[in-house]
PDB file of C-alpha atoms in Angstrom:
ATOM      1  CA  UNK A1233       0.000   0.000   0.000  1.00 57.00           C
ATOM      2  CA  UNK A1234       1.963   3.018  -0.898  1.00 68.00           C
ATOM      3  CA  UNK A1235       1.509   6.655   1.178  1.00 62.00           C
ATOM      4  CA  UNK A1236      -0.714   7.532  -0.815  1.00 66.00           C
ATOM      5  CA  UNK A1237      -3.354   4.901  -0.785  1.00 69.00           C
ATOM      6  CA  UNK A1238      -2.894   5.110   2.797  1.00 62.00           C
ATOM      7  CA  UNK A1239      -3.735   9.096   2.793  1.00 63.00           C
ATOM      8  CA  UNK A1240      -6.668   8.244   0.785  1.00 63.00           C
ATOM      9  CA  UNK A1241      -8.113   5.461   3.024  1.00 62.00           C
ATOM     10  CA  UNK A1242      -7.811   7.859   6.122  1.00 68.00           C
ATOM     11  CA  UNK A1243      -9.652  10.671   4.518  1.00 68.00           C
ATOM     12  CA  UNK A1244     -12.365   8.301   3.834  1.00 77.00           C
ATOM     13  CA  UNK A1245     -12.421   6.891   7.157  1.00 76.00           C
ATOM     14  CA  UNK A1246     -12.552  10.149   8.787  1.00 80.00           C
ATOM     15  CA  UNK A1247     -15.376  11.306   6.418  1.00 85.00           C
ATOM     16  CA  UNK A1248     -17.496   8.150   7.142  1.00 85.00           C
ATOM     17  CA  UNK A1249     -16.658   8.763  11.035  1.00 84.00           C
ATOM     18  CA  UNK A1250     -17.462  12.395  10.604  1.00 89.00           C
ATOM     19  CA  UNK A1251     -21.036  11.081   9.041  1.00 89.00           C
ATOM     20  CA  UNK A1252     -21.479   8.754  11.913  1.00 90.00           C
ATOM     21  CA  UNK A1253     -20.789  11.600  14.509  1.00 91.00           C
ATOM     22  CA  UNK A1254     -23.839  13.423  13.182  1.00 92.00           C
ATOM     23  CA  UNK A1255     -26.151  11.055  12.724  1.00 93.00           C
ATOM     24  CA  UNK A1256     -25.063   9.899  16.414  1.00 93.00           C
ATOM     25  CA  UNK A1257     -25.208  13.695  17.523  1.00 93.00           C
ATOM     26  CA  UNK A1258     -28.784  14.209  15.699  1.00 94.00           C
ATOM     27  CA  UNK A1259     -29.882  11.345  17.362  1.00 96.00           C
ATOM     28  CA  UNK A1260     -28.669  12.003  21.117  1.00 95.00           C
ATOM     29  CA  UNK A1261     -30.572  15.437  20.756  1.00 96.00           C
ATOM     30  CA  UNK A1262     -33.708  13.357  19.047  1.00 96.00           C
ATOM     31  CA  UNK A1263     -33.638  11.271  22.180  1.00 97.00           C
ATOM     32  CA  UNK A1264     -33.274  14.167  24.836  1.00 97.00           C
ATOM     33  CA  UNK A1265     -36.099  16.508  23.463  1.00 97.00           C
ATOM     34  CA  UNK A1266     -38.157  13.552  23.043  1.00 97.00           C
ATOM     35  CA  UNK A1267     -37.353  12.529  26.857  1.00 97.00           C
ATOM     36  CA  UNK A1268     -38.399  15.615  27.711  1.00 97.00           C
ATOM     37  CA  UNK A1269     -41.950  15.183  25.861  1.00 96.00           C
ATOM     38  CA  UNK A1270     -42.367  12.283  27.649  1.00 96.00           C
ATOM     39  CA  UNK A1271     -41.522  13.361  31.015  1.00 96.00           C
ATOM     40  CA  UNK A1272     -44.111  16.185  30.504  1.00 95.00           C
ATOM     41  CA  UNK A1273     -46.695  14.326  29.173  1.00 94.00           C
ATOM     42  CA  UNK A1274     -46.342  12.128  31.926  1.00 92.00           C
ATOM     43  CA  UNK A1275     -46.962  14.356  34.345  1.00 92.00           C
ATOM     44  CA  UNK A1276     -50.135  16.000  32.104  1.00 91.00           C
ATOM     45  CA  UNK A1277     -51.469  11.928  32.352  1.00 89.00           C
ATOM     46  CA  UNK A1278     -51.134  11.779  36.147  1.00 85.00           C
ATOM     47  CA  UNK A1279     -51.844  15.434  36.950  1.00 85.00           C
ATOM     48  CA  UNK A1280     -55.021  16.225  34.932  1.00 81.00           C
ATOM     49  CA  UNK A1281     -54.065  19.606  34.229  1.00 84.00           C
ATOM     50  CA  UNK A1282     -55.069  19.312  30.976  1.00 83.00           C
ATOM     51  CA  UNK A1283     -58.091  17.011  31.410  1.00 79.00           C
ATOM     52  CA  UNK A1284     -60.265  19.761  30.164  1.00 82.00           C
ATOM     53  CA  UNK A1285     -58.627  19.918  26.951  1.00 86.00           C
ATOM     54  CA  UNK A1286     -57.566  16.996  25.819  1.00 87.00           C
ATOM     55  CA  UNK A1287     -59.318  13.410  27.271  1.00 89.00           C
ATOM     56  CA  UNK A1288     -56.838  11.640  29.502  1.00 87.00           C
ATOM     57  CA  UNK A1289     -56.458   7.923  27.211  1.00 91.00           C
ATOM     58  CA  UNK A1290     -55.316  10.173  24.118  1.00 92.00           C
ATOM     59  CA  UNK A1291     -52.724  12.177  26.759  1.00 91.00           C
ATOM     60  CA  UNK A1292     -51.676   8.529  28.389  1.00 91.00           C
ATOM     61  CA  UNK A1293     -51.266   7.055  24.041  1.00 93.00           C
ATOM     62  CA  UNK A1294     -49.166  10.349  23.399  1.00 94.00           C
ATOM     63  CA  UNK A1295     -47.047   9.673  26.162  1.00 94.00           C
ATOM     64  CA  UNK A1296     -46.718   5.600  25.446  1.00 94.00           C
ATOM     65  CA  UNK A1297     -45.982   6.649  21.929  1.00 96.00           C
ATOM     66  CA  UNK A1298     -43.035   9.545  22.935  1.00 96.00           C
ATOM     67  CA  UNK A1299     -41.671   7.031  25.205  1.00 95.00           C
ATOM     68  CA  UNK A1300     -41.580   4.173  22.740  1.00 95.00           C
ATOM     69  CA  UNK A1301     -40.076   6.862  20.180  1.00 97.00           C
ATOM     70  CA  UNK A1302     -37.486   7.736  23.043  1.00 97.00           C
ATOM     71  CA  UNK A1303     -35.823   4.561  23.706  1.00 96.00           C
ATOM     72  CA  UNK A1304     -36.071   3.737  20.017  1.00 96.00           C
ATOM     73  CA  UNK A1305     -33.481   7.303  18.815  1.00 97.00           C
ATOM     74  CA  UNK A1306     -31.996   6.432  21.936  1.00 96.00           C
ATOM     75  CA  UNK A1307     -30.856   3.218  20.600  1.00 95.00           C
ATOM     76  CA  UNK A1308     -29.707   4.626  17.586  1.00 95.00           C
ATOM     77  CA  UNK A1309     -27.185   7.077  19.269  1.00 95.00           C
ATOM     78  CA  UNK A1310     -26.076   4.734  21.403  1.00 92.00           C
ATOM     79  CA  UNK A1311     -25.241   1.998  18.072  1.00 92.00           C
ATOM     80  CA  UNK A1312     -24.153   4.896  16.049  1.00 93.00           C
ATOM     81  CA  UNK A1313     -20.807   5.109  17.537  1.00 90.00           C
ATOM     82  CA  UNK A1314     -20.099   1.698  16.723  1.00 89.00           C
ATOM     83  CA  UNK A1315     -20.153   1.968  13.497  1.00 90.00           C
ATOM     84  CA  UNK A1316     -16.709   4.499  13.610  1.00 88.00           C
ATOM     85  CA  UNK A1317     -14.090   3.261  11.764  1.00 84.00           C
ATOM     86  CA  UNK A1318     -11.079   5.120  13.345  1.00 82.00           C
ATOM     87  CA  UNK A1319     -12.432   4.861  16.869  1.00 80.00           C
ATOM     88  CA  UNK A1320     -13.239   1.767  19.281  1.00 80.00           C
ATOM     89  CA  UNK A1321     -16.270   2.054  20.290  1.00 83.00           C
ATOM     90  CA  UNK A1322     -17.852  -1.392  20.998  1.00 84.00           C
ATOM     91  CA  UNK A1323     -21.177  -2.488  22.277  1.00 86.00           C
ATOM     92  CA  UNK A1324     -20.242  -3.407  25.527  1.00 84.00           C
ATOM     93  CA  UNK A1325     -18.763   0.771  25.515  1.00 83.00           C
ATOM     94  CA  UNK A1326     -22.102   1.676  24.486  1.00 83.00           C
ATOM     95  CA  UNK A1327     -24.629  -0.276  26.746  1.00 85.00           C
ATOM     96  CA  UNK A1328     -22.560  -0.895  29.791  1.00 86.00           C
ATOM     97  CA  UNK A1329     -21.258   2.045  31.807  1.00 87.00           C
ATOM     98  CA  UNK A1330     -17.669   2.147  32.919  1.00 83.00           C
ATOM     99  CA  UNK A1331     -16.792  -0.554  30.658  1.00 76.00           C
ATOM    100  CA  UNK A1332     -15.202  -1.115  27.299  1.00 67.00           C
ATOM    101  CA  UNK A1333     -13.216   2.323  27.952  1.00 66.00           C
ATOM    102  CA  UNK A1334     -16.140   4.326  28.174  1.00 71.00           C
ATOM    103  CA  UNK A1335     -16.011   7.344  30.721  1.00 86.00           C
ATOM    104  CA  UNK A1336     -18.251   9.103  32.887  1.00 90.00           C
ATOM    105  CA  UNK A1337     -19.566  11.538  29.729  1.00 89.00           C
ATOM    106  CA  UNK A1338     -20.385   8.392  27.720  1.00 90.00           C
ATOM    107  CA  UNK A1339     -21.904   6.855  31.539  1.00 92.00           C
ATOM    108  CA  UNK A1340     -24.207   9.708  32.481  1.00 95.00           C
ATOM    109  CA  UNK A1341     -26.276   8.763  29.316  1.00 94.00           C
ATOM    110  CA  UNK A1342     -25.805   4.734  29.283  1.00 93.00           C
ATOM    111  CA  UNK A1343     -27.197   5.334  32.529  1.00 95.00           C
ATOM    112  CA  UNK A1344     -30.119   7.504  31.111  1.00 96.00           C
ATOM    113  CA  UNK A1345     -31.375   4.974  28.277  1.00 94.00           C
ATOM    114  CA  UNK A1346     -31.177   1.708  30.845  1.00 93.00           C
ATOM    115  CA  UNK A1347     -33.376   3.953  33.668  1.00 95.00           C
ATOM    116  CA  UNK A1348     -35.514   4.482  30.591  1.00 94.00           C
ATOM    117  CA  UNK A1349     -35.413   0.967  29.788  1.00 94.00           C
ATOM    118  CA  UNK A1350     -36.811   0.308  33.229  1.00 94.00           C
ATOM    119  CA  UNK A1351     -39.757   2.511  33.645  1.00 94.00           C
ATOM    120  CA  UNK A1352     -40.708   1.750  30.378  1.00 91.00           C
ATOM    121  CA  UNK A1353     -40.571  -2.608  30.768  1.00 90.00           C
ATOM    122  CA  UNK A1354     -42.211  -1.971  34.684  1.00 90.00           C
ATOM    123  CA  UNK A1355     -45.248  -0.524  32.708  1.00 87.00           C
ATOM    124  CA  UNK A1356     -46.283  -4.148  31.895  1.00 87.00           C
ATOM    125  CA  UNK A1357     -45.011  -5.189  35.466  1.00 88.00           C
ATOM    126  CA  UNK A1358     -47.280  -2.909  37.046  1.00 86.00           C
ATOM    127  CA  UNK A1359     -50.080  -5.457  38.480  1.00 86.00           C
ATOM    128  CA  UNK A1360     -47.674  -7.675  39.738  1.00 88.00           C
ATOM    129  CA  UNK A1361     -45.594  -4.797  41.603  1.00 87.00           C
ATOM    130  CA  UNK A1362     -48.847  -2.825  42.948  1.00 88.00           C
ATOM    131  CA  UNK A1363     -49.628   0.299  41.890  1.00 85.00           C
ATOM    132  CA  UNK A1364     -47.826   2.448  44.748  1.00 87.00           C
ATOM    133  CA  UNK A1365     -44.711   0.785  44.010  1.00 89.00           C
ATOM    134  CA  UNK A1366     -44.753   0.719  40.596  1.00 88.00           C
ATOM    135  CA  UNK A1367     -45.264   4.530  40.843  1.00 85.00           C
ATOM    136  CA  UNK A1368     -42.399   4.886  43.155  1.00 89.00           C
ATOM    137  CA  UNK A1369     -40.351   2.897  40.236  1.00 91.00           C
ATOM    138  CA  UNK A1370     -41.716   5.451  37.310  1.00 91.00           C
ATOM    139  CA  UNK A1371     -40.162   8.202  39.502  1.00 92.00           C
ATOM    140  CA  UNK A1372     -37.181   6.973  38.398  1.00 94.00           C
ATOM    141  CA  UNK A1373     -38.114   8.799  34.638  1.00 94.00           C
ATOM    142  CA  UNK A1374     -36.839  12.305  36.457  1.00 95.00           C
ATOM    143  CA  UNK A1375     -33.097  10.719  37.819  1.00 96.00           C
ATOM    144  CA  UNK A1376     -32.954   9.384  33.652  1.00 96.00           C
ATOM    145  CA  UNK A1377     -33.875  12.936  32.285  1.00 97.00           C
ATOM    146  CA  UNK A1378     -31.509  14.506  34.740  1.00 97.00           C
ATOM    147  CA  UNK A1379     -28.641  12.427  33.699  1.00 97.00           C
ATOM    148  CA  UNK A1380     -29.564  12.858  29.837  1.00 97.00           C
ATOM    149  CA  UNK A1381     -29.531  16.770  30.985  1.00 97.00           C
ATOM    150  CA  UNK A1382     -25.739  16.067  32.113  1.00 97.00           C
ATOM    151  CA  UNK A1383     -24.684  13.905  29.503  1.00 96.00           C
ATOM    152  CA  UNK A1384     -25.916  16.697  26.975  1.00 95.00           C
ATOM    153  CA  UNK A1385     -23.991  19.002  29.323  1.00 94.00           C
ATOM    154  CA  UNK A1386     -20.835  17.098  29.375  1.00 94.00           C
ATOM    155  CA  UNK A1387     -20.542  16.204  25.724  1.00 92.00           C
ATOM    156  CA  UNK A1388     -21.917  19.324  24.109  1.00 90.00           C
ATOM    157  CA  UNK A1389     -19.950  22.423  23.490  1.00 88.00           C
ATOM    158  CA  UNK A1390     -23.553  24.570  22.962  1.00 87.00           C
ATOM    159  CA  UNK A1391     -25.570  23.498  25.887  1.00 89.00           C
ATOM    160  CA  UNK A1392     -21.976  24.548  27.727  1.00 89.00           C
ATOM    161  CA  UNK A1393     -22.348  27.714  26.190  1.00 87.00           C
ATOM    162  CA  UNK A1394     -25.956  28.133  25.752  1.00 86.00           C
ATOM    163  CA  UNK A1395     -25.499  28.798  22.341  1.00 86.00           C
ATOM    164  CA  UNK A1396     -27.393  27.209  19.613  1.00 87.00           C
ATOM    165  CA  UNK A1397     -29.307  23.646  19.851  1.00 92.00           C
ATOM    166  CA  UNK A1398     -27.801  24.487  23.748  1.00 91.00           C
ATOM    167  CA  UNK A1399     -30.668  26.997  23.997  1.00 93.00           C
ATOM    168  CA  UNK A1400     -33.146  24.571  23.471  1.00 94.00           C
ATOM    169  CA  UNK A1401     -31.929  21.672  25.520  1.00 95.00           C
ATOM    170  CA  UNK A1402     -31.973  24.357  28.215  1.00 94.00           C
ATOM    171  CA  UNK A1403     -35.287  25.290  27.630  1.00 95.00           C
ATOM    172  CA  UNK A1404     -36.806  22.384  27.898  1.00 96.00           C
ATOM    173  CA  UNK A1405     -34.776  21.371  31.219  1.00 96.00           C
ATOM    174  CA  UNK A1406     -36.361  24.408  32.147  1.00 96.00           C
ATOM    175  CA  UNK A1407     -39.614  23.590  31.135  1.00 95.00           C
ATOM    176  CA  UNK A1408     -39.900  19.889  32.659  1.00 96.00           C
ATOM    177  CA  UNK A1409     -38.187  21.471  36.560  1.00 95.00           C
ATOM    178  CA  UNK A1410     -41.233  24.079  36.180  1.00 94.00           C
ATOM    179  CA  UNK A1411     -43.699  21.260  35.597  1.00 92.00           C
ATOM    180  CA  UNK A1412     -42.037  18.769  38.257  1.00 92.00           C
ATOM    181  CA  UNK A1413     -41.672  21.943  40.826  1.00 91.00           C
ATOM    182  CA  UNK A1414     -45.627  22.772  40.423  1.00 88.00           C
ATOM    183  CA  UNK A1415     -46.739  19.159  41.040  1.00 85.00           C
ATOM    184  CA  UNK A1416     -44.912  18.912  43.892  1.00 84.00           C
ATOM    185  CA  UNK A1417     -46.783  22.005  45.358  1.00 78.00           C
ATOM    186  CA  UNK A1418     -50.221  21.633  47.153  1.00 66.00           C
ATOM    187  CA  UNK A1419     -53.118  21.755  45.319  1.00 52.00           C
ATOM    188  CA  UNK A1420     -53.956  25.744  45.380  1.00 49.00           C
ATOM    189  CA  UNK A1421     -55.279  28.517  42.888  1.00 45.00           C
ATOM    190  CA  UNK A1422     -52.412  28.135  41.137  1.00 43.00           C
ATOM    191  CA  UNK A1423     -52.565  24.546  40.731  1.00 45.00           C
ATOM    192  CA  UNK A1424     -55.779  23.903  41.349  1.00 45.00           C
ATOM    193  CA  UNK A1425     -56.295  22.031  38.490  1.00 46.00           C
ATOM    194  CA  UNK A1426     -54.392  18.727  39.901  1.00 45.00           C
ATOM    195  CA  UNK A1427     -55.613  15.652  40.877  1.00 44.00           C
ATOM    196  CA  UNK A1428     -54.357  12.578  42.919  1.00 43.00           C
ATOM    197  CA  UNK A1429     -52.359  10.090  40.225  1.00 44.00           C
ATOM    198  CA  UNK A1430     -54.920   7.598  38.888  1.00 46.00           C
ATOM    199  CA  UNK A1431     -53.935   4.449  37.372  1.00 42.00           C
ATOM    200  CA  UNK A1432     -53.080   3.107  34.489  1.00 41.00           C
TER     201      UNK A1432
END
């Protein structure tokens, strides 16, 4: 193979990579503004708040359908990377935190997809567990948008700066704390509108 070839070969192997980076990069920003729609729409399901507009199957079918649509782009950025040719980045780096030579940034959103993973599968556990504690288990759907929030942090030179695609994985951090922070408050006037969780 003479330098030449060899020159060649990288350049295409950095331009395939450099394909596979976006698609992975589209796709981890897919999955964290579709967590996000799922996270609120959750809460609309359980809440009520919007049970005047909008009857509360077709909210609980949105949200089955975001979450389904979630773990599905999540997935795909997860595989993505293993399809790099200048870079080793196997599945057991992808799916398995700490291992393979993955670090914390690639961790934080391992971590995020398998909590997903979880709430979504207990939804079919739910009789056997009882609904209080298979409520207690969904819970877990904040601690895997919080550590898609820091894996998007970590890995993301715009949601460091809050520049571009940064100012909308902000704002909708913002917008599912706001959400979270009023159903935590007592039903009032300004939440008035809540109910008690009903099941599912």
């Amino acid at each position: 193979m003479t330098a030449t070839t060899a020159a060649a070969d990288a350049d295409t192997a950095a331009a395939h990579d450099a394909g596979v980076l976006d698609l992975a990069t589209s796709a981890g920003y897919l999955t964290y503004g579709l967590m996000a729609l799922t996270v609120c729409f959750g809460m609309l399901t359980t809440t009520g708040w919007a049970r005047h507009a909008v009857k509360r199957q077709t909210l609980y079918g949105a949200h089955m359908m975001l979450a389904i649509m979630t773990l599905t782009s999540g997935v795909l950025h997860g595989l993505s990377f293993t399809f790099q040719q200048t870079e080793t980045f196997t599945y057991l780096t992808a799916f398995v935190p700490f291992l393979g030579g993955g670090g914390m940034d690639v961790a934080l959103g391992t971590m995020a997809l398998e909590l997903g993973i979880v709430v979504a599968v207990s939804v079919w556990a739910q009789r056997l567990l009882g609904y209080r504690r298979w409520h207690m288990l969904h819970y877990a759907a904040y601690a895997a948008f919080g550590l898609a929030l820091a894996h998007a942090f970590v890995m993301s030179q715009d949601v460091q700066a809050f520049a571009g695609i940064g100012v909308l994985v902000v704002g909708a951090a913002g917008a599912v704390g706001l959400m979270f922070l009023l159903r935590l408050l007592p039903a009032t006037r300004a939440v008035g509108t809540r109910i008690a969780p009903q099941e599912v």
